[in-house]
Coordinates of N, CA and C in Angstrom, one line a residue:
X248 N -29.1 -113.6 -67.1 CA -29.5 -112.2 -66.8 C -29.4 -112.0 -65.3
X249 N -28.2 -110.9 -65.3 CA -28.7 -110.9 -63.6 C -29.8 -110.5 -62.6
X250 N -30.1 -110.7 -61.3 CA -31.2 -111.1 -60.6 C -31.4 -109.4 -59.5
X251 N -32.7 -109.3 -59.5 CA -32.7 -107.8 -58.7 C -32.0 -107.7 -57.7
X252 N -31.3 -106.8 -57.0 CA -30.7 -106.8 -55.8 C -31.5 -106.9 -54.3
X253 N -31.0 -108.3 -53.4 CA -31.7 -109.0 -52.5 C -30.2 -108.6 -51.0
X254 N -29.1 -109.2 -52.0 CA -28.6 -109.6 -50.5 C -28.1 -108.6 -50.0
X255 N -27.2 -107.5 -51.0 CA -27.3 -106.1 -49.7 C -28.2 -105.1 -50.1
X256 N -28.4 -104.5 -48.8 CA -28.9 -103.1 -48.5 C -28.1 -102.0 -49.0
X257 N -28.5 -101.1 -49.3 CA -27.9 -99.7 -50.3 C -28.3 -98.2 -49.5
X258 N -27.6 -97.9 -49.3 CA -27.6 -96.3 -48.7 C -26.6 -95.3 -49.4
X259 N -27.0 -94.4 -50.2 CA -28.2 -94.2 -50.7 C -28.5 -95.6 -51.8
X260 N -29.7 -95.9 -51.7 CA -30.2 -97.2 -52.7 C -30.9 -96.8 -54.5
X261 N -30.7 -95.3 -54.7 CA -30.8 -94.7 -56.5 C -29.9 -93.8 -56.4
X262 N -29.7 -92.7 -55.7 CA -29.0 -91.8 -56.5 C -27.8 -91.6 -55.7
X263 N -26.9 -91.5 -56.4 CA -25.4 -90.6 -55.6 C -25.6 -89.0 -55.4
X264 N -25.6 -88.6 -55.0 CA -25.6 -86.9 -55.0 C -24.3 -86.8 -53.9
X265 N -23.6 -85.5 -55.1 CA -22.3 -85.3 -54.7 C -22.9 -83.6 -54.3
X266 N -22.6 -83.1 -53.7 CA -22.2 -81.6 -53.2 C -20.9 -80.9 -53.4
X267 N -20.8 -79.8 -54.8 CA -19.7 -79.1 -55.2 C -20.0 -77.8 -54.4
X268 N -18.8 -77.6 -53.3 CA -18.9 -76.5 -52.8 C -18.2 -75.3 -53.6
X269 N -17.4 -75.8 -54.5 CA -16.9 -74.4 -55.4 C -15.5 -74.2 -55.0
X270 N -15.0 -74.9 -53.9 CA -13.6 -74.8 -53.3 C -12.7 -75.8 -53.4
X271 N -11.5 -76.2 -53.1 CA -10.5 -76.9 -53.5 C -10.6 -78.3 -53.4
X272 N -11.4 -78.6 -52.1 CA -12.3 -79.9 -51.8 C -12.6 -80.4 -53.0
X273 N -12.3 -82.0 -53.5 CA -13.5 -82.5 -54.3 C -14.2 -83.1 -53.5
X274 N -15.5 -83.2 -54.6 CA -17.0 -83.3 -54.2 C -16.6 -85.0 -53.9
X275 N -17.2 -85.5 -52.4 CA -17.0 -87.1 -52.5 C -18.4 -87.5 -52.0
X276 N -18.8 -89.0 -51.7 CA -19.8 -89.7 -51.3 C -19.5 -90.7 -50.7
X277 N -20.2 -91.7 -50.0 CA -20.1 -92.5 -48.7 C -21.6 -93.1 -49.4
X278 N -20.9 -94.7 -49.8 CA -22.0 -95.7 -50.1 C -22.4 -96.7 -49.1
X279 N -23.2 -96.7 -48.3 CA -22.8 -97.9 -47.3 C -23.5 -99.2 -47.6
X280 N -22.5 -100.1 -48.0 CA -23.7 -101.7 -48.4 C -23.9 -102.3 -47.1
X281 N -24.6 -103.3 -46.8 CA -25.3 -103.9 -45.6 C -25.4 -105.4 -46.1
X282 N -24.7 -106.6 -45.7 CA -25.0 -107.6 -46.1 C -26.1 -108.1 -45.2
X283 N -27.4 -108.4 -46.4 CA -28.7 -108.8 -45.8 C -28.9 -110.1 -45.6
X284 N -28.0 -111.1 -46.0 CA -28.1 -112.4 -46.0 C -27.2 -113.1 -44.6
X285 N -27.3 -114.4 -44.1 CA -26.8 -115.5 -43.2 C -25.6 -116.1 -43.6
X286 N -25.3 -115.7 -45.0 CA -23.8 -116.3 -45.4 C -23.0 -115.1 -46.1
X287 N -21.8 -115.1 -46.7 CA -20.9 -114.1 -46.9 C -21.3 -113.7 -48.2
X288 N -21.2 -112.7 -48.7 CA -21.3 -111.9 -50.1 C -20.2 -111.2 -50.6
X289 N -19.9 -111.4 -51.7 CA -19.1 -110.4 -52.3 C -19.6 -109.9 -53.1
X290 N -18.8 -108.4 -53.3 CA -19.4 -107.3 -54.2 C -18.6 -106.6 -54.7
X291 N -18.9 -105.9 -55.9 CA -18.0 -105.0 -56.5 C -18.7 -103.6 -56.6
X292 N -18.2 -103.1 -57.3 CA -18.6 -101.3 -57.6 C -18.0 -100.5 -58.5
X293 N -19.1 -101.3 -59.5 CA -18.6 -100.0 -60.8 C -18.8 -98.8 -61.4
X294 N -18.5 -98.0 -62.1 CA -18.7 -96.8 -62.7 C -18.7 -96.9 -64.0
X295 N -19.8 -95.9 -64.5 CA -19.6 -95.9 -66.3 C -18.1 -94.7 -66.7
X296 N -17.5 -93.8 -65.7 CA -16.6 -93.5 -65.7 C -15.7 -93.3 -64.4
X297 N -14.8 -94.5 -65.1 CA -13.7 -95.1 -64.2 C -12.2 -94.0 -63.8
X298 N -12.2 -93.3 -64.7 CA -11.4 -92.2 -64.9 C -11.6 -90.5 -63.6
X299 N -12.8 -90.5 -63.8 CA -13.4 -89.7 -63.2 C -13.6 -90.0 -61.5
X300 N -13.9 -91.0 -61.3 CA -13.8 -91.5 -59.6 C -12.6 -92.0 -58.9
X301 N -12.7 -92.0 -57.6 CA -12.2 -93.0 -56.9 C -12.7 -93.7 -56.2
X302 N -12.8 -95.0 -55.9 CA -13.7 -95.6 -55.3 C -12.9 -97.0 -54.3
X303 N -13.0 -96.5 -53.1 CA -12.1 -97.5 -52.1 C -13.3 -98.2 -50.9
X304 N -13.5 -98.9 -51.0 CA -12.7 -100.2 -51.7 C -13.8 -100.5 -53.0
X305 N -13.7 -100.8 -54.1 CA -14.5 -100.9 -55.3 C -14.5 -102.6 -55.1
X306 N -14.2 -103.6 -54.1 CA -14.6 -104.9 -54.4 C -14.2 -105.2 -52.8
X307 N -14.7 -106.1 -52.3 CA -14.8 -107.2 -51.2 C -15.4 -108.0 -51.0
X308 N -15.7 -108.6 -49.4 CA -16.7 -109.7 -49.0 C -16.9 -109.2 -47.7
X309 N -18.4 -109.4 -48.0 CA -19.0 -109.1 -46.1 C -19.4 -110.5 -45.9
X310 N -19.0 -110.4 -44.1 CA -19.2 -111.2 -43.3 C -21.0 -111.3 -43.1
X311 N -21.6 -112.5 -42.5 CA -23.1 -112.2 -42.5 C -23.5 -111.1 -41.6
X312 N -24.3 -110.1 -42.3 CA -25.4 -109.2 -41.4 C -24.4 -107.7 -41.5
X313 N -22.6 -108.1 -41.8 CA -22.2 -107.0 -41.8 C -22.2 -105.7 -42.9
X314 N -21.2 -104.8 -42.5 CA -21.5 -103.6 -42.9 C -20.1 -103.2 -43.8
X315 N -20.6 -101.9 -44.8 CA -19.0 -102.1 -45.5 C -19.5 -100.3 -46.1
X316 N -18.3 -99.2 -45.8 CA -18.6 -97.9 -46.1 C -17.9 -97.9 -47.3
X317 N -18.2 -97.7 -48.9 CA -17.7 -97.4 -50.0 C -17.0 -96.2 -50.0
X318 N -15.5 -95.7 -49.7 CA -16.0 -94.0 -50.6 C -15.4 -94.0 -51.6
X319 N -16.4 -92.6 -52.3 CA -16.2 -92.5 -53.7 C -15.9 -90.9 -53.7
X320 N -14.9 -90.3 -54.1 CA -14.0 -89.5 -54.5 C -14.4 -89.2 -55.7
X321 N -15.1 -87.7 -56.6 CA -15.6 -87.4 -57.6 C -14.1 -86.7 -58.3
X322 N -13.4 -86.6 -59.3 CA -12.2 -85.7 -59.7 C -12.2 -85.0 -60.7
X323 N -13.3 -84.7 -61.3 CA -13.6 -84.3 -63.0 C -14.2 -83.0 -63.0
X324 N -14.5 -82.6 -64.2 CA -15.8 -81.6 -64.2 C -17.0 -81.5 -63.6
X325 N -17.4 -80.6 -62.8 CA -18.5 -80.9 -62.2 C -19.9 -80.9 -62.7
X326 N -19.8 -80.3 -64.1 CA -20.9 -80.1 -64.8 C -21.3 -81.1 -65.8
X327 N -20.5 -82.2 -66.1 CA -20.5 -83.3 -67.0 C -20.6 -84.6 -66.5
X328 N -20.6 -84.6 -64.6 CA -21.3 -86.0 -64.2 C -22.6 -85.9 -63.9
X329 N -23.6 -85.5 -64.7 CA -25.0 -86.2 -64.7 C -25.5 -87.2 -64.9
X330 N -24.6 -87.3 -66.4 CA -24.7 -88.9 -67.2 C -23.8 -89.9 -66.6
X331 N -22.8 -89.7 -65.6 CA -22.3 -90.9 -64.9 C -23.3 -92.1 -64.3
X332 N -23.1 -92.9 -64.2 CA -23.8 -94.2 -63.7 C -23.1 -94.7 -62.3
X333 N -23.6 -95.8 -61.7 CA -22.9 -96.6 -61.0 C -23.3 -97.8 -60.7
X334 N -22.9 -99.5 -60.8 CA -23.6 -100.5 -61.2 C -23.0 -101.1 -59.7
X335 N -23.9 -101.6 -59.0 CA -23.3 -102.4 -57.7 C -23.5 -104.0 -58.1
X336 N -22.3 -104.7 -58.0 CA -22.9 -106.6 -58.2 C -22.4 -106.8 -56.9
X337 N -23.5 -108.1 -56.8 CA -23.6 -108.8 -55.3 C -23.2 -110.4 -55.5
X338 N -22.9 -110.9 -55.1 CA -22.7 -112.6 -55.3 C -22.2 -113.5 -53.7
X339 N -23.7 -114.2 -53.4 CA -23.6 -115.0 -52.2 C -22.3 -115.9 -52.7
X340 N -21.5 -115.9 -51.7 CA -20.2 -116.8 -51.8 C -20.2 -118.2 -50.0
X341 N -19.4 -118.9 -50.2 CA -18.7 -119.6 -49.0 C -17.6 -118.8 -48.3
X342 N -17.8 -119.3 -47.3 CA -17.2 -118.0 -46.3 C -15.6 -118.2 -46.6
X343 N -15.2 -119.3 -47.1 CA -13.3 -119.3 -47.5 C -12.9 -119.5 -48.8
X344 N -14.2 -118.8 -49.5 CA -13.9 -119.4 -51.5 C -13.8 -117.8 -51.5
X345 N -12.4 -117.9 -52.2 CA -11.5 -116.9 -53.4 C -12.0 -116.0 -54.0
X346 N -12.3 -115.3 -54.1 CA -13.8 -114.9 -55.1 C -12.5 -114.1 -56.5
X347 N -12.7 -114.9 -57.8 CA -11.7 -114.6 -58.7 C -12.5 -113.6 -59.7
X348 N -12.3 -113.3 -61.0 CA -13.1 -113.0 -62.3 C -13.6 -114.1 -62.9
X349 N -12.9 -115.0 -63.0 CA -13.4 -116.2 -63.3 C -15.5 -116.3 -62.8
X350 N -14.9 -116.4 -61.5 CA -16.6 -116.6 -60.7 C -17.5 -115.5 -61.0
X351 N -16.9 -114.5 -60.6 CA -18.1 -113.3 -61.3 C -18.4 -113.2 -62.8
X352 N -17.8 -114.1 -63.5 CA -18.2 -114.8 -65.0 C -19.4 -115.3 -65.3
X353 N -18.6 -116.6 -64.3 CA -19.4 -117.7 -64.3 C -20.7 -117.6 -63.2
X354 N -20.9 -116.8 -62.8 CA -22.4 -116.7 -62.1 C -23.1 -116.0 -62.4
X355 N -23.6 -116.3 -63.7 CA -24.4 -115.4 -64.2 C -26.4 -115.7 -63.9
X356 N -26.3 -116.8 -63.1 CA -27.4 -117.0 -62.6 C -28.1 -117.0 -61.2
X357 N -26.9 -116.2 -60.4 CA -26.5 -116.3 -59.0 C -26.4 -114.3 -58.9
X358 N -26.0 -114.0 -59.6 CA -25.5 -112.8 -59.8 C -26.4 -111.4 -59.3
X359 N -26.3 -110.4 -58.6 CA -27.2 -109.4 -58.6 C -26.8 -108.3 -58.6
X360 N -28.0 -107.5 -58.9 CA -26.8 -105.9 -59.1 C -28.5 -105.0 -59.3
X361 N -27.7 -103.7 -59.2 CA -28.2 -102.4 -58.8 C -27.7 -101.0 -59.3
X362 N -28.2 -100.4 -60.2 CA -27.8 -99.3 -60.6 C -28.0 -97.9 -59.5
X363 N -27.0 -97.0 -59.7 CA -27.2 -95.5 -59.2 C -26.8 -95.0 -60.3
X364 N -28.0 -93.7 -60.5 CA -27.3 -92.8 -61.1 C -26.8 -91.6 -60.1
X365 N -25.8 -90.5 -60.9 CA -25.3 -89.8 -60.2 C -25.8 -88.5 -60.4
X366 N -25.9 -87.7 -59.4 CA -26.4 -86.1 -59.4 C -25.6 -85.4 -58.8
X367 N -24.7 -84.4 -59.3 CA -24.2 -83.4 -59.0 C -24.3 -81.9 -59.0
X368 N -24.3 -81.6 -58.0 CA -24.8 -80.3 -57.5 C -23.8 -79.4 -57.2
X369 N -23.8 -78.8 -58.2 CA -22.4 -78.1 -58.2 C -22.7 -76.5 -57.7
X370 N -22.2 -76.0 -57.3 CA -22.5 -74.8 -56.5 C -20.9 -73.8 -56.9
X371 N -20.9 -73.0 -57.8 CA -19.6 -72.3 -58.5 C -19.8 -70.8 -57.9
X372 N -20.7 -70.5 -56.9 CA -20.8 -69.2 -56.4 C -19.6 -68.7 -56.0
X373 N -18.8 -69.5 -55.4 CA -17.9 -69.1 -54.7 C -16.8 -68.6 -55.6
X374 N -16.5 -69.6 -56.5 CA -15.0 -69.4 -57.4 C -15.8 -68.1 -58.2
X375 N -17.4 -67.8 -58.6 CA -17.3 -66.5 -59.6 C -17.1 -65.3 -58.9
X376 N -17.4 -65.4 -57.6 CA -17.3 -64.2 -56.5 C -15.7 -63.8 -56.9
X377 N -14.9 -64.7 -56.2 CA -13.5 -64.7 -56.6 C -13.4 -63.9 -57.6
X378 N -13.7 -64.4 -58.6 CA -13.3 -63.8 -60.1 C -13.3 -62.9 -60.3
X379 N -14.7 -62.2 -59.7 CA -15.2 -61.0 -60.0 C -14.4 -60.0 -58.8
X380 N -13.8 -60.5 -57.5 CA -13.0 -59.7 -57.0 C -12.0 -59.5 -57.7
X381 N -11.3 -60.6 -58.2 CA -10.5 -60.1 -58.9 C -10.2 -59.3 -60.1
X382 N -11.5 -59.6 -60.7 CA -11.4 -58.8 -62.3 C -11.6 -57.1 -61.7
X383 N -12.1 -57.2 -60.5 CA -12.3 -55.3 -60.0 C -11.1 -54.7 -59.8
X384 N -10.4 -55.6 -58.7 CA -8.8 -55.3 -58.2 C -8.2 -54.6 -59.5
X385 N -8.2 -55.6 -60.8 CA -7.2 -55.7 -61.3 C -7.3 -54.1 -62.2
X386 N -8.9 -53.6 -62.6 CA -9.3 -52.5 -63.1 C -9.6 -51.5 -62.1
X387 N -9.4 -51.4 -60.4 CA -9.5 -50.3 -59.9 C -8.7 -49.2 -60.3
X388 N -8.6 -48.4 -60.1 CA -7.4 -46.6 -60.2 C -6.5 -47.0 -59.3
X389 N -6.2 -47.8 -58.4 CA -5.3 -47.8 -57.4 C -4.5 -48.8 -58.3
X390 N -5.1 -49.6 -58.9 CA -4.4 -51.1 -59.9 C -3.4 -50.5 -60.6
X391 N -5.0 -50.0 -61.0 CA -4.2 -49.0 -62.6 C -3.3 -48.3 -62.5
X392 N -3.0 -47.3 -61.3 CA -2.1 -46.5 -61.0 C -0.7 -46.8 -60.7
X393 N -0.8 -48.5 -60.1 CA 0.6 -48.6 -59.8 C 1.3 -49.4 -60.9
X394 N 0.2 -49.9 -61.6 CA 1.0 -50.7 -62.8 C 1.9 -49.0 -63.2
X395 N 0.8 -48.4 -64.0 CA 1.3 -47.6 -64.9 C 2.7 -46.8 -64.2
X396 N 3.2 -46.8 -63.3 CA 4.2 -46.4 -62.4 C 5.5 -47.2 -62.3
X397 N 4.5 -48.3 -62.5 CA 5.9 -49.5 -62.5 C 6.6 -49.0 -64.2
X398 N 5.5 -49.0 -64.8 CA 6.4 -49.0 -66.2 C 6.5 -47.2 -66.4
X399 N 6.5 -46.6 -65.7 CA 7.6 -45.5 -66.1 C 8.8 -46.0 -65.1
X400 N 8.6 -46.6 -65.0 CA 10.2 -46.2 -63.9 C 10.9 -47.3 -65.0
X401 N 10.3 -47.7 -66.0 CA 11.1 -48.6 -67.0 C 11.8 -47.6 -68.3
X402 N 11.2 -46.5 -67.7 CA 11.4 -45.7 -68.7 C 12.7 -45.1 -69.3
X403 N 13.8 -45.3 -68.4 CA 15.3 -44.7 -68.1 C 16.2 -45.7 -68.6
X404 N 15.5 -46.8 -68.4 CA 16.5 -48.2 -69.0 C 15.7 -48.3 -70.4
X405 N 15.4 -48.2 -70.5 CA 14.6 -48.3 -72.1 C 15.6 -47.2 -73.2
X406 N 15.9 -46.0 -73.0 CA 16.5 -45.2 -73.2 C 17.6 -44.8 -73.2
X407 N 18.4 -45.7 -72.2 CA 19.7 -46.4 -72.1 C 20.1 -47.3 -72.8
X408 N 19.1 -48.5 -73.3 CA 19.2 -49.4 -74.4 C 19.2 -49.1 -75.7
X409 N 18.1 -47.8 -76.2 CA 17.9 -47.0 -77.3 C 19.4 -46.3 -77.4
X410 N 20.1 -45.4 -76.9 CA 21.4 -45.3 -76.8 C 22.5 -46.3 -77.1
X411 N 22.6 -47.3 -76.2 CA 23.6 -48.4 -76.8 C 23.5 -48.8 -78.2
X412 N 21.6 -48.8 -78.7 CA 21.8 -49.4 -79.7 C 22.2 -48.7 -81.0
X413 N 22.1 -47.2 -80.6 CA 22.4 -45.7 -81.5 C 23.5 -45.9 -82.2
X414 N 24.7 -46.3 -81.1 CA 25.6 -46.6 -80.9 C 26.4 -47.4 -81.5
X415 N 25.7 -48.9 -81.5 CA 26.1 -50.0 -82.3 C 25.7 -49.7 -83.7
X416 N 24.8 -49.1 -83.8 CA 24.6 -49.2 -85.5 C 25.3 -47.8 -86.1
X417 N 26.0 -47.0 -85.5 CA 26.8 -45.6 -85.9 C 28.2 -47.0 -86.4
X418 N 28.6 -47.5 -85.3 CA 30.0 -48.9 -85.5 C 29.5 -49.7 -86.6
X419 N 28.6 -50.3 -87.0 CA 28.2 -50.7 -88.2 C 28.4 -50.3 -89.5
X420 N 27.5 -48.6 -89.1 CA 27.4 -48.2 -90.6 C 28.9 -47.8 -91.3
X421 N 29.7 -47.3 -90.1 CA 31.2 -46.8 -90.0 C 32.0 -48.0 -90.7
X422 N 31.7 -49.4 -90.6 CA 32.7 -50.6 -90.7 C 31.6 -50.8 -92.0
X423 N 30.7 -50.9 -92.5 CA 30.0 -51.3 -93.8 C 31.0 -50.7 -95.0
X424 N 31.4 -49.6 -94.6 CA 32.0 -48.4 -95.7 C 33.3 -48.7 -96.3
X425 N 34.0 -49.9 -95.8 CA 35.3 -50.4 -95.9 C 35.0 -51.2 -97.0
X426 N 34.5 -52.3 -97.5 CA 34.4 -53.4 -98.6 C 33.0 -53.0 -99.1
X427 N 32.5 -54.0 -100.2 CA 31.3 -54.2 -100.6 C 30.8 -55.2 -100.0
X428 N 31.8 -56.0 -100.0 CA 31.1 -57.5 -98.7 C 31.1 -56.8 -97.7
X429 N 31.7 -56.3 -96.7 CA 31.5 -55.7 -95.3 C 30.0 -54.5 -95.4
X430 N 30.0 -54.4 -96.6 CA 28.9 -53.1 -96.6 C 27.8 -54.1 -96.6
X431 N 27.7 -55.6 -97.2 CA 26.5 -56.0 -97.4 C 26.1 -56.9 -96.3
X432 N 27.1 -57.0 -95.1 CA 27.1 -57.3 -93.9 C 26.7 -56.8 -92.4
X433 N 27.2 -55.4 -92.8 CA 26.8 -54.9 -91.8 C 25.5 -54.0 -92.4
X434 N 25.0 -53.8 -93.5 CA 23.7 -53.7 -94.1 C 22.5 -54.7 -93.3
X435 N 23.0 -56.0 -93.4 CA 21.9 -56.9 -92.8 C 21.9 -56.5 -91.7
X436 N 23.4 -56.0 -90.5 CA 22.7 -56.3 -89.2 C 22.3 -54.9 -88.4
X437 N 22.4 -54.0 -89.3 CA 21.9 -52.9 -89.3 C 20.3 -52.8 -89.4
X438 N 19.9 -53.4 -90.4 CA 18.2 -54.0 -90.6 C 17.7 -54.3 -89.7
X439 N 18.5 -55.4 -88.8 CA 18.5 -56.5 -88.2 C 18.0 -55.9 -86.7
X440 N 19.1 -54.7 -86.3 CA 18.8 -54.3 -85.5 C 18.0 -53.1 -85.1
X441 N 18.3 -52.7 -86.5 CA 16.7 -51.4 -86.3 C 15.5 -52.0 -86.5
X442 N 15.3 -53.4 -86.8 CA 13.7 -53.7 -86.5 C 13.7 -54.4 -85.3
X443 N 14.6 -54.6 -84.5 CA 14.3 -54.9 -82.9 C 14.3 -53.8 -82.1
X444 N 15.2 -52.7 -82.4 CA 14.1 -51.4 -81.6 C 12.9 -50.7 -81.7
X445 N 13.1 -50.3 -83.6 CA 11.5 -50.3 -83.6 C 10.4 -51.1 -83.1
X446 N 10.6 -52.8 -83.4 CA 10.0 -53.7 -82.4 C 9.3 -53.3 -81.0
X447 N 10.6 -53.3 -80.4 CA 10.8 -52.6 -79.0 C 10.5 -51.5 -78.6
X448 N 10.1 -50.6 -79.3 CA 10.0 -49.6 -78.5 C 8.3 -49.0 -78.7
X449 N 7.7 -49.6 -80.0 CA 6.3 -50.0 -80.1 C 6.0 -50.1 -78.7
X450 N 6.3 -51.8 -79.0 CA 5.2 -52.1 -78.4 C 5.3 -51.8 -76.8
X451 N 6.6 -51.2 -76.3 CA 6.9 -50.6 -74.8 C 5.9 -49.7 -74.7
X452 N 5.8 -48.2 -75.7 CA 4.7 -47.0 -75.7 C 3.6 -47.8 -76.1
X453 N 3.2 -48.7 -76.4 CA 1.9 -49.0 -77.1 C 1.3 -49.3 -75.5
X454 N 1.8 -50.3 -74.8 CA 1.7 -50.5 -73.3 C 1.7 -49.6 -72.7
X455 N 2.7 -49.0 -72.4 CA 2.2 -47.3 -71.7 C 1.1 -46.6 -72.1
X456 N 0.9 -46.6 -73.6 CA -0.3 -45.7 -73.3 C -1.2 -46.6 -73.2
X457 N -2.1 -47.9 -73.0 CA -2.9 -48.5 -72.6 C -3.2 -48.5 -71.7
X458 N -1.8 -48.4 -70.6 CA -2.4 -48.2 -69.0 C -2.8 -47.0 -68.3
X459 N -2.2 -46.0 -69.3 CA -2.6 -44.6 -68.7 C -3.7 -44.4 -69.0
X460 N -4.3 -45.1 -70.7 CA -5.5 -44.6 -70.9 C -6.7 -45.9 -69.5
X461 N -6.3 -46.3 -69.5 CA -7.3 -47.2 -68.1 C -6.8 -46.7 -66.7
X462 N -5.8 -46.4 -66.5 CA -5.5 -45.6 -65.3 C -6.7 -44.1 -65.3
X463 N -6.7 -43.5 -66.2 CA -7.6 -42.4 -66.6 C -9.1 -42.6 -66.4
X464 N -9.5 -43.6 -67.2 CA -10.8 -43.9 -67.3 C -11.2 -44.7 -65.8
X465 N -10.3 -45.6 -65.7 CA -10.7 -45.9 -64.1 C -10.7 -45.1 -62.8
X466 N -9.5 -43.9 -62.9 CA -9.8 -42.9 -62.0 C -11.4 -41.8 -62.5
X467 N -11.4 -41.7 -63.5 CA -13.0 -41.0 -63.8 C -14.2 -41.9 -63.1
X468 N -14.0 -43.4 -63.3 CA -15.1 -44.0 -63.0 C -15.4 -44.0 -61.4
X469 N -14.2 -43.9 -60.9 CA -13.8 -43.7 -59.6 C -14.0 -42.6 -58.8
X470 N -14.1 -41.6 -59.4 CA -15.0 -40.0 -59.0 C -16.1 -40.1 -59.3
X471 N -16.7 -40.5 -60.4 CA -18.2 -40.0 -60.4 C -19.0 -41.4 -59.9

């Protein structure tokens, strides 16, 4: 069983607390161990999720009395590292022995360690402000007004396309009339292509009038 933690010092010595500012920054921390002992220690640094951190350097050896800054790099959701952990082992070594897995195996009576848990403080004020600027922009009368402008000026090519396609299906119906096979050919693509204008031209007016009708109601909300 391993032995309470003696030979380093821990800053923070329980909790990690990360600070989410809400901005592009991820949330990081700064562990500093402190070798308390007269001869060298090595140590490692684990997490119950490995995925989610970064942690440089996560293993070395201090010299006696010295000092060693951990950082740890948070990269996940901010709302789902509460339940993270973090286990520190310590193991007095000889100042020119190897330190393998092997040994942190086999020293299971030498061995010491120290849990942190993690607290994150996540602060999302910023990114909802955002949001909510945006979701206004996007429904102001000024918004509304220029979308709906963009798509009339769609209006002239739409109607140019309804023409060509007037067009191609008059050359259709005209060439169906020649055979029974030719008629049951250009029957399909006649089908074919009157349900891609009807298609088309839906759902073009269905979008126009959606924006006029929010262009309207947004300019009302916008006078009174």
């Amino acid at each position: 069983m391993p032995l309470p933690m003696t030979a380093l010092g821990l800053d923070p010595d329980y909790s990690l607390v990360f600070e989410s500012s809400g901005g592009a920054a991820p949330p990081s921390r700064v562990l500093n161990l402190t070798n308390q002992m007269d001869r060298h220690v090595a140590f490692k640094v684990k997490t119950t999720a490995p995925k989610s951190y970064i942690v440089r350097p996560s293993a070395g050896t201090l010299k006696p009395r010295a000092q060693q800054e951990v950082h740890i790099l948070y990269q996940n959701n901010c709302a789902s590292a509460n339940s993270d952990r973090f286990l520190v082992q310590a193991l007095p070594v000889n100042m020119d022995e190897v330190i393998t897995k092997d040994h942190w195996a086999a020293a299971r009576d030498t061995l010491q360690e120290i849990k942190l848990n993690v607290v994150m403080a996540c602060d999302t004020s910023s990114e909802q402000k955002g949001a909510q600027m945006r979701s206004v922009a996007d429904t102001s009368p000024a918004s509304v007004k220029l979308r709906y402008e963009e798509l009339v000026q769609h209006i002239p090519h739409l109607k140019r396309e309804n023409c060509a396609i007037e067009e191609e299906l008059s050359s259709l119906r005209s060439a169906s009339l020649q055979s029974s096979s030719s008629e049951y050919r250009g029957f399909s693509k006649v089908h074919m292509l009157l349900a891609a204008l009807i298609s088309f031209v839906v759902s073009y007016l269905y979008d126009l009038d959606l924006l006029f009708a929010g262009y309207l109601k947004g300019l009302s909300s916008h006078l009174a």
